[in-house]
Amino acid sequence: QVQMVESGGGWVQAGGSLRLSCAASGRILAIKTMRWYRQAPGKERELVATITSGGSTNYVDSVQGRFTISRDNVKNMMYLQMNSLKPEDTAVYYCNADVTNIRRTTLYWGQGTQVTVSS
């Protein structure tokens, strides 16, 4: 069994910064691609950023240049540094990861952390 836990969400004024963390624990042999998603009220869940095990990253256009995804493969952690936040960044942010244990690779999700950006 694997658990994914996000932290670091909160309330911030527009232009401010937050750093989200995602911790993976449990029966883990390796973690492949890790991702941050977000879901705003009334909208579909959106892929925000992706990072491979080798450190290659991709971002949705709306956060390019403002958000930075990173990971610590030793600690099984992933981070999202969010700068120059805008009210439209308000959402519940979720992490997920392709986790390999002895038998197979499975996608696991965290429970989400709320980010609220006021204007």
GROMACS .gro file of C-alpha atoms in nm:
model
  119
    1GLN     CA    1   0.000   0.000   0.000
    2VAL     CA    2   0.117   0.351  -0.084
    3GLN     CA    3   0.006   0.683   0.063
    4MET     CA    4   0.041   1.023  -0.102
    5VAL     CA    5  -0.001   1.326   0.122
    6GLU     CA    6  -0.002   1.690   0.009
    7SER     CA    7   0.073   1.985   0.236
    8GLY     CA    8   0.153   2.354   0.214
    9GLY     CA    9  -0.174   2.491   0.084
   10GLY     CA   10  -0.336   2.797   0.231
   11TRP     CA   11  -0.452   3.152   0.169
   12VAL     CA   12  -0.236   3.413   0.001
   13GLN     CA   13  -0.285   3.749  -0.165
   14ALA     CA   14  -0.235   3.788  -0.539
   15GLY     CA   15   0.133   3.819  -0.621
   16GLY     CA   16   0.233   3.604  -0.328
   17SER     CA   17   0.397   3.263  -0.312
   18LEU     CA   18   0.328   2.919  -0.171
   19ARG     CA   19   0.524   2.595  -0.174
   20LEU     CA   20   0.333   2.268  -0.192
   21SER     CA   21   0.483   1.937  -0.086
   22CYS     CA   22   0.380   1.582  -0.170
   23ALA     CA   23   0.510   1.292   0.037
   24ALA     CA   24   0.493   0.932  -0.083
   25SER     CA   25   0.525   0.650   0.168
   26GLY     CA   26   0.462   0.278   0.194
   27ARG     CA   27   0.572  -0.010  -0.026
   28ILE     CA   28   0.778   0.175  -0.284
   29LEU     CA   29   1.049   0.027  -0.503
   30ALA     CA   30   1.067   0.326  -0.736
   31ILE     CA   31   0.863   0.630  -0.838
   32LYS     CA   32   0.842   0.713  -1.205
   33THR     CA   33   0.656   1.021  -1.324
   34MET     CA   34   0.505   1.253  -1.064
   35ARG     CA   35   0.242   1.518  -1.135
   36TRP     CA   36   0.052   1.809  -0.985
   37TYR     CA   37  -0.312   1.857  -1.082
   38ARG     CA   38  -0.562   2.117  -0.969
   39GLN     CA   39  -0.938   2.147  -0.969
   40ALA     CA   40  -1.120   2.476  -0.932
   41PRO     CA   41  -1.488   2.491  -0.830
   42GLY     CA   42  -1.709   2.396  -1.122
   43LYS     CA   43  -1.418   2.304  -1.344
   44GLU     CA   44  -1.252   1.982  -1.454
   45ARG     CA   45  -0.931   1.863  -1.298
   46GLU     CA   46  -0.634   2.010  -1.484
   47LEU     CA   47  -0.278   1.883  -1.519
   48VAL     CA   48  -0.049   2.161  -1.394
   49ALA     CA   49   0.302   2.016  -1.401
   50THR     CA   50   0.488   1.691  -1.458
   51ILE     CA   51   0.832   1.568  -1.357
   52THR     CA   52   0.993   1.242  -1.464
   53SER     CA   53   1.229   1.031  -1.255
   54GLY     CA   54   1.515   1.187  -1.448
   55GLY     CA   55   1.401   1.540  -1.372
   56SER     CA   56   1.243   1.642  -1.702
   57THR     CA   57   0.957   1.885  -1.647
   58ASN     CA   58   0.651   2.013  -1.828
   59TYR     CA   59   0.400   2.283  -1.736
   60VAL     CA   60   0.060   2.396  -1.850
   61ASP     CA   61   0.092   2.728  -2.033
   62SER     CA   62  -0.096   2.923  -1.766
   63VAL     CA   63   0.171   2.856  -1.499
   64GLN     CA   64   0.484   2.853  -1.716
   65GLY     CA   65   0.744   3.086  -1.567
   66ARG     CA   66   0.559   3.118  -1.236
   67PHE     CA   67   0.554   2.761  -1.099
   68THR     CA   68   0.847   2.525  -1.052
   69ILE     CA   69   0.810   2.151  -0.998
   70SER     CA   70   1.089   1.954  -0.830
   71ARG     CA   71   1.143   1.624  -0.652
   72ASP     CA   72   1.372   1.450  -0.405
   73ASN     CA   73   1.410   1.089  -0.512
   74VAL     CA   74   1.581   0.990  -0.186
   75LYS     CA   75   1.299   1.121   0.032
   76ASN     CA   76   1.018   1.028  -0.215
   77MET     CA   77   0.903   1.389  -0.210
   78MET     CA   78   0.774   1.626  -0.477
   79TYR     CA   79   0.733   2.003  -0.455
   80LEU     CA   80   0.556   2.282  -0.638
   81GLN     CA   81   0.692   2.631  -0.585
   82MET     CA   82   0.421   2.877  -0.686
   83ASN     CA   83   0.518   3.240  -0.735
   84SER     CA   84   0.327   3.542  -0.863
   85LEU     CA   85   0.002   3.373  -0.771
   86LYS     CA   86  -0.320   3.489  -0.933
   87PRO     CA   87  -0.683   3.452  -0.820
   88GLU     CA   88  -0.734   3.206  -1.106
   89ASP     CA   89  -0.481   2.974  -0.942
   90THR     CA   90  -0.736   2.912  -0.665
   91ALA     CA   91  -0.810   2.540  -0.660
   92VAL     CA   92  -0.759   2.216  -0.475
   93TYR     CA   93  -0.415   2.088  -0.572
   94TYR     CA   94  -0.353   1.714  -0.598
   95CYS     CA   95  -0.037   1.514  -0.649
   96ASN     CA   96  -0.013   1.177  -0.815
   97ALA     CA   97   0.265   0.938  -0.903
   98ASP     CA   98   0.337   0.618  -1.093
   99VAL     CA   99   0.472   0.400  -0.812
  100THR     CA  100   0.647   0.070  -0.872
  101ASN     CA  101   0.655  -0.198  -0.606
  102ILE     CA  102   0.773  -0.555  -0.648
  103ARG     CA  103   0.485  -0.664  -0.868
  104ARG     CA  104   0.364  -0.370  -1.076
  105THR     CA  105   0.339   0.005  -1.136
  106THR     CA  106   0.026   0.175  -1.003
  107LEU     CA  107  -0.102   0.532  -1.012
  108TYR     CA  108  -0.165   0.679  -0.666
  109TRP     CA  109  -0.336   1.008  -0.574
  110GLY     CA  110  -0.319   1.231  -0.273
  111GLN     CA  111  -0.624   1.378  -0.100
  112GLY     CA  112  -0.558   1.736  -0.210
  113THR     CA  113  -0.467   2.066  -0.048
  114GLN     CA  114  -0.662   2.389  -0.089
  115VAL     CA  115  -0.493   2.696  -0.237
  116THR     CA  116  -0.685   3.023  -0.222
  117VAL     CA  117  -0.554   3.340  -0.385
  118SER     CA  118  -0.737   3.662  -0.308
  119SER     CA  119  -0.733   3.969  -0.531
   0.00000   0.00000   0.00000
